[in-house]
Amino acid sequence: QVRLVESGGGSVQAGGSLTLSCAVSGPTPSCMAWFRQSPGKERDWVATRNPLGSTSVSESVEGRFTISEDSTRNTLYLRMNGLKPEDTAMYYCAAGPRRLTGCPRTVFRIWGRGTQVTVSS
């Protein structure tokens, strides 16, 4: 089955940047995404890479975060610029099967263990 391993998290001051990586092993997932979760809150969707390569991001990170994939390395990335304290969370890589409609957020059922991002003011 698909296995996901996140890396690249850490502590950074507001306005800084980080790039998260998700190493993928096993069958190539059709849908890939990033989610994040803060203590006491639900796991929130951040960005999706769709089967045909198109991407979408949440309103909360648009213009600052970019999701991308290096297929030659079987790695999914999340480039985070202009980080804010409210971006502090555990970030998770996720995978799931495609649908005729694309990659609705409900398809993501395979998860990595997460990587912590902490943004200080």
XYZ file of N, CA, C and O in Angstrom:
484
model
N 0.847 -1.198 0.000
C 0.000 0.000 0.000
C 0.882 1.248 0.000
O 2.080 1.159 0.241
N 0.280 2.372 -0.274
C 1.001 3.636 -0.301
C 1.507 3.976 1.100
O 0.785 3.830 2.087
N 2.751 4.421 1.166
C 3.329 4.901 2.413
C 3.818 6.322 2.202
O 4.400 6.635 1.162
N 3.579 7.167 3.191
C 3.920 8.575 3.096
C 4.776 8.980 4.281
O 4.450 8.655 5.421
N 5.853 9.694 4.015
C 6.744 10.162 5.066
C 7.039 11.635 4.850
O 7.688 12.006 3.872
N 6.571 12.465 5.774
C 6.787 13.903 5.682
C 8.121 14.291 6.314
O 8.611 13.626 7.227
N 8.665 15.403 5.845
C 9.870 15.966 6.430
C 9.919 17.450 6.090
O 9.160 17.935 5.258
N 10.821 18.168 6.737
C 11.027 19.568 6.428
C 10.433 20.547 7.411
O 10.638 21.761 7.283
N 9.697 20.057 8.384
C 9.120 20.950 9.375
C 10.183 21.526 10.290
O 11.333 21.093 10.295
N 9.788 22.524 11.061
C 10.710 23.157 11.977
C 10.128 24.429 12.533
O 8.935 24.693 12.388
N 10.974 25.212 13.171
C 10.571 26.489 13.752
C 11.125 27.631 12.923
O 12.291 27.617 12.519
N 10.274 28.617 12.680
C 10.669 29.759 11.870
C 9.940 30.999 12.371
O 8.853 30.899 12.934
N 10.542 32.153 12.189
C 9.896 33.400 12.571
C 8.891 33.825 11.522
O 8.977 33.432 10.350
N 7.919 34.608 11.937
C 6.906 35.117 11.020
C 7.561 35.786 9.822
O 8.533 36.527 9.965
N 7.015 35.497 8.649
C 7.568 36.033 7.418
C 8.563 35.120 6.751
O 8.942 35.349 5.595
N 8.973 34.088 7.448
C 9.938 33.159 6.913
C 9.318 32.132 5.987
O 8.114 32.149 5.721
N 10.152 31.222 5.509
C 9.716 30.205 4.560
C 10.190 28.822 4.978
O 11.211 28.673 5.648
N 9.432 27.832 4.575
C 9.794 26.439 4.756
C 9.259 25.655 3.575
O 8.238 26.029 2.990
N 9.930 24.578 3.235
C 9.435 23.661 2.222
C 9.291 22.287 2.844
O 10.265 21.719 3.346
N 8.081 21.761 2.835
C 7.818 20.434 3.348
C 7.899 19.428 2.214
O 7.533 19.732 1.075
N 8.367 18.241 2.526
C 8.457 17.173 1.545
C 7.671 15.968 2.016
O 7.571 15.704 3.214
N 7.122 15.236 1.066
C 6.408 14.003 1.352
C 6.938 12.937 0.414
O 6.669 12.980 -0.789
N 7.699 12.010 0.964
C 8.235 10.915 0.174
C 7.181 9.831 0.036
O 6.599 9.395 1.033
N 6.939 9.410 -1.192
C 5.890 8.442 -1.486
C 6.501 7.119 -1.921
O 7.354 7.073 -2.807
N 6.060 6.039 -1.311
C 6.472 4.705 -1.728
C 5.235 3.852 -1.959
O 4.149 4.162 -1.466
N 5.395 2.762 -2.713
C 4.258 1.936 -3.059
C 3.582 2.459 -4.312
O 4.156 3.249 -5.063
N 2.341 2.033 -4.560
C 1.622 2.470 -5.758
C 1.504 3.986 -5.806
O 1.284 4.634 -4.788
N 1.644 4.533 -6.993
C 1.554 5.977 -7.158
C 0.126 6.449 -6.906
O -0.800 6.011 -7.590
N -0.072 7.334 -5.944
C -1.425 7.811 -5.657
C -1.961 8.699 -6.780
O -1.210 9.459 -7.389
N -3.252 8.597 -7.037
C -3.871 9.459 -8.031
C -4.060 10.863 -7.484
O -3.882 11.845 -8.197
N -4.437 10.938 -6.210
C -4.670 12.212 -5.558
C -3.712 12.383 -4.388
O -3.514 11.460 -3.592
N -3.130 13.559 -4.283
C -2.228 13.871 -3.189
C -2.605 15.227 -2.611
O -3.047 16.118 -3.347
N -2.410 15.376 -1.310
C -2.799 16.628 -0.675
C -2.010 16.873 0.597
O -1.355 15.974 1.135
N -2.095 18.092 1.060
C -1.562 18.477 2.360
C -2.712 18.949 3.244
O -3.592 19.689 2.787
N -2.681 18.514 4.484
C -3.608 18.964 5.506
C -2.793 19.463 6.686
O -1.599 19.194 6.786
N -3.453 20.175 7.595
C -2.780 20.594 8.813
C -3.762 20.578 9.975
O -4.964 20.701 9.798
N -3.209 20.433 11.171
C -4.048 20.360 12.354
C -3.352 21.002 13.541
O -2.205 20.690 13.834
N -4.067 21.887 14.223
C -3.588 22.509 15.442
C -4.286 21.845 16.620
O -5.385 21.303 16.474
N -3.676 21.879 17.804
C -4.294 21.260 18.976
C -5.710 21.775 19.214
O -5.952 22.977 19.182
N -6.638 20.854 19.432
C -8.012 21.223 19.712
C -8.832 21.601 18.499
O -9.993 21.988 18.646
N -8.259 21.496 17.314
C -8.974 21.846 16.100
C -9.047 20.656 15.153
O -8.298 19.693 15.284
N -9.965 20.740 14.198
C -10.092 19.702 13.195
C -8.920 19.767 12.230
O -8.258 20.792 12.094
N -8.686 18.655 11.569
C -7.670 18.623 10.534
C -8.210 19.361 9.315
O -9.257 18.998 8.770
N -7.519 20.399 8.895
C -7.973 21.251 7.807
C -7.207 20.983 6.524
O -5.999 20.755 6.537
N -7.909 21.046 5.418
C -7.304 20.894 4.110
C -6.475 22.126 3.754
O -6.889 23.256 4.029
N -5.329 21.907 3.148
C -4.443 22.989 2.752
C -4.329 23.099 1.239
O -4.522 24.168 0.669
N -4.000 21.990 0.579
C -3.791 22.029 -0.867
C -3.881 20.633 -1.451
O -3.628 19.643 -0.765
N -4.232 20.542 -2.739
C -4.361 19.275 -3.447
C -3.629 19.311 -4.782
O -3.668 20.326 -5.487
N -2.975 18.215 -5.105
C -2.449 17.979 -6.439
C -3.356 16.930 -7.070
O -3.458 15.819 -6.576
N -4.016 17.287 -8.153
C -4.983 16.434 -8.818
C -4.293 15.484 -9.790
O -3.122 15.671 -10.129
N -5.012 14.448 -10.267
C -4.395 13.436 -11.137
C -3.738 13.995 -12.389
O -2.718 13.473 -12.818
N -4.304 15.023 -12.979
C -3.753 15.586 -14.202
C -2.755 16.708 -13.932
O -2.310 17.370 -14.867
N -2.420 16.914 -12.683
C -1.398 17.873 -12.338
C -1.883 19.237 -11.903
O -1.073 20.058 -11.454
N -3.160 19.501 -12.045
C -3.676 20.776 -11.591
C -3.626 20.830 -10.067
O -3.587 19.792 -9.397
N -3.621 22.012 -9.526
C -3.537 22.179 -8.082
C -4.591 23.137 -7.577
O -5.114 23.964 -8.324
N -4.895 23.017 -6.315
C -5.802 23.939 -5.661
C -5.322 24.135 -4.232
O -4.725 23.237 -3.640
N -5.556 25.318 -3.700
C -5.133 25.631 -2.344
C -6.275 26.293 -1.597
O -7.181 26.879 -2.194
N -6.219 26.219 -0.285
C -7.251 26.836 0.528
C -7.094 28.348 0.530
O -6.003 28.881 0.295
N -8.195 29.030 0.820
C -8.170 30.482 0.850
C -7.185 31.017 1.883
O -6.594 32.082 1.684
N -7.002 30.281 2.963
C -6.160 30.752 4.044
C -4.677 30.819 3.679
O -3.915 31.517 4.352
N -4.279 30.105 2.626
C -2.868 30.080 2.259
C -2.610 30.513 0.833
O -1.450 30.532 0.392
N -3.657 30.866 0.093
C -3.482 31.253 -1.301
C -2.525 32.436 -1.409
O -2.561 33.362 -0.603
N -1.665 32.365 -2.416
C -0.676 33.409 -2.610
C 0.571 33.220 -1.788
O 1.577 33.906 -2.021
N 0.528 32.305 -0.822
C 1.685 32.070 0.043
C 2.226 30.645 -0.072
O 3.433 30.440 -0.013
N 1.330 29.672 -0.207
C 1.732 28.269 -0.272
C 1.575 27.743 -1.688
O 0.636 28.111 -2.405
N 2.462 26.848 -2.077
C 2.397 26.209 -3.379
C 2.618 24.713 -3.223
O 3.587 24.290 -2.597
N 1.711 23.920 -3.786
C 1.873 22.475 -3.781
C 2.435 22.050 -5.132
O 2.026 22.561 -6.175
N 3.383 21.135 -5.112
C 3.991 20.669 -6.346
C 4.481 19.243 -6.165
O 4.513 18.719 -5.049
N 4.853 18.621 -7.267
C 5.327 17.244 -7.226
C 6.503 17.061 -8.158
O 6.512 17.578 -9.278
N 7.495 16.334 -7.695
C 8.598 15.908 -8.529
C 8.404 14.421 -8.755
O 8.753 13.603 -7.905
N 7.822 14.069 -9.902
C 7.504 12.673 -10.177
C 8.743 11.799 -10.286
O 8.682 10.599 -10.004
N 9.870 12.379 -10.686
C 11.098 11.603 -10.806
C 11.635 11.198 -9.445
O 12.395 10.236 -9.338
N 11.261 11.915 -8.422
C 11.698 11.626 -7.060
C 10.580 11.041 -6.206
O 10.809 10.730 -5.037
N 9.393 10.892 -6.779
C 8.229 10.409 -6.037
C 8.042 11.208 -4.756
O 7.867 10.656 -3.665
N 8.083 12.522 -4.908
C 8.009 13.404 -3.758
C 7.021 14.537 -3.996
O 7.036 15.164 -5.060
N 6.186 14.776 -3.026
C 5.251 15.886 -3.033
C 5.813 16.987 -2.144
O 6.384 16.709 -1.090
N 5.651 18.230 -2.560
C 6.182 19.359 -1.809
C 5.098 20.352 -1.430
O 4.075 20.462 -2.096
N 5.358 21.076 -0.370
C 4.543 22.218 -0.008
C 5.503 23.358 0.305
O 6.171 23.340 1.340
N 5.584 24.321 -0.597
C 6.424 25.488 -0.399
C 5.604 26.530 0.335
O 4.551 26.942 -0.148
N 6.088 26.951 1.488
C 5.376 27.885 2.329
C 6.190 29.163 2.467
O 7.294 29.144 3.007
N 5.634 30.252 1.971
C 6.260 31.557 2.079
C 5.397 32.465 2.944
O 4.205 32.243 3.110
N 6.009 33.510 3.461
C 5.271 34.468 4.268
C 4.526 33.820 5.421
O 3.354 34.124 5.650
N 5.193 32.946 6.129
C 4.548 32.203 7.212
C 4.060 33.123 8.320
O 4.706 34.120 8.652
N 2.915 32.766 8.867
C 2.288 33.513 9.943
C 2.139 32.615 11.164
O 2.084 31.394 11.026
N 2.053 33.199 12.361
C 1.862 32.376 13.559
C 0.661 31.444 13.453
O 0.710 30.325 13.972
N -0.396 31.868 12.779
C -1.573 31.035 12.626
C -1.359 29.831 11.716
O -2.226 28.964 11.618
N -0.216 29.778 11.040
C 0.131 28.610 10.239
C 0.719 27.495 11.090
O 0.948 26.392 10.583
N 0.987 27.780 12.349
C 1.541 26.779 13.247
C 0.598 25.585 13.343
O -0.575 25.736 13.661
N 1.115 24.406 13.043
C 0.292 23.197 13.039
C 1.161 21.994 12.718
O 2.312 22.125 12.308
N 0.582 20.820 12.913
C 1.172 19.604 12.399
C 0.682 19.463 10.969
O -0.531 19.500 10.721
N 1.594 19.316 10.038
C 1.246 19.201 8.632
C 1.336 17.754 8.189
O 2.340 17.081 8.433
N 0.288 17.291 7.513
C 0.187 15.908 7.082
C 0.082 15.791 5.570
O -0.641 16.545 4.926
N 0.790 14.842 5.043
C 0.652 14.461 3.652
C -0.445 13.405 3.562
O -0.586 12.577 4.466
N -1.233 13.438 2.500
C -2.333 12.498 2.358
C -2.467 12.023 0.918
O -2.097 12.729 -0.020
N -3.020 10.826 0.751
C -3.215 10.244 -0.565
C -4.572 9.567 -0.640
O -5.132 9.139 0.369
N -5.096 9.449 -1.862
C -6.371 8.793 -2.052
C -6.645 8.516 -3.511
O -5.922 8.983 -4.398
N -7.694 7.748 -3.791
C -8.052 7.407 -5.164
C -8.756 8.556 -5.865
O -9.362 9.419 -5.223
N -8.697 8.527 -7.174
C -9.354 9.563 -7.953
C -10.847 9.300 -8.075
O -11.321 8.175 -7.915
N -11.578 10.322 -8.347
C -12.993 10.251 -8.660
C -13.201 10.902 -10.019
O -12.333 11.611 -10.521
N -14.364 10.656 -10.614
C -14.656 11.293 -11.890
C -14.648 12.804 -11.747
O -14.358 13.523 -12.712
N -14.950 13.266 -10.555
C -14.962 14.698 -10.288
C -13.596 15.239 -9.905
O -13.448 16.437 -9.673
N -12.612 14.363 -9.819
C -11.276 14.792 -9.449
C -10.860 14.238 -8.104
O -10.923 13.032 -7.879
N -10.446 15.109 -7.219
C -9.974 14.707 -5.905
C -10.705 15.458 -4.795
O -10.122 16.346 -4.156
N -11.956 15.119 -4.570
C -12.651 15.755 -3.451
C -11.938 15.413 -2.148
O -11.315 14.352 -2.030
N -12.043 16.278 -1.173
C -11.278 16.106 0.059
C -11.614 14.835 0.820
O -10.818 14.372 1.638
N -12.761 14.249 0.541
C -13.166 13.031 1.229
C -12.405 11.789 0.782
O -12.486 10.754 1.444
N -11.656 11.853 -0.328
C -10.950 10.665 -0.811
C -9.667 10.388 -0.032
O -9.125 9.287 -0.114
N -9.202 11.357 0.711
C -7.907 11.209 1.373
C -8.031 10.403 2.655
O -8.525 10.891 3.678
N -7.547 9.145 2.582
C -7.650 8.230 3.702
C -6.302 7.652 4.128
O -6.232 6.947 5.132
N -5.263 7.908 3.366
C -3.918 7.440 3.694
C -3.103 8.637 4.152
O -3.048 9.650 3.459
N -2.483 8.488 5.311
C -1.817 9.621 5.943
C -0.395 9.308 6.363
O -0.081 8.180 6.728
N 0.449 10.335 6.316
C 1.758 10.231 6.928
C 1.634 10.535 8.404
O 0.541 10.810 8.918
N 2.747 10.499 9.112
C 2.736 10.772 10.546
C 2.742 12.256 10.865
O 2.448 12.650 11.988
N 3.083 13.078 9.899
C 3.063 14.515 10.087
C 4.430 15.100 10.386
O 5.346 14.416 10.828
N 4.554 16.393 10.133
C 5.761 17.139 10.470
C 5.334 18.479 11.059
O 4.445 19.145 10.530
N 5.936 18.849 12.167
C 5.509 20.032 12.904
C 6.097 21.303 12.322
O 7.297 21.392 12.058
N 5.244 22.304 12.151
C 5.662 23.633 11.729
C 5.254 24.613 12.818
O 4.080 24.685 13.188
N 6.214 25.351 13.331
C 5.953 26.329 14.374
C 6.452 27.688 13.914
O 7.630 27.845 13.587
N 5.552 28.659 13.881
C 5.881 30.003 13.427
C 5.747 30.956 14.604
O 4.668 31.098 15.180
N 6.827 31.615 14.959
C 6.831 32.535 16.085
C 6.686 33.970 15.601
O 7.130 34.325 14.502
N 6.073 34.796 16.422
C 5.872 36.190 16.082
C 7.066 37.032 16.492
O 7.949 36.564 17.221
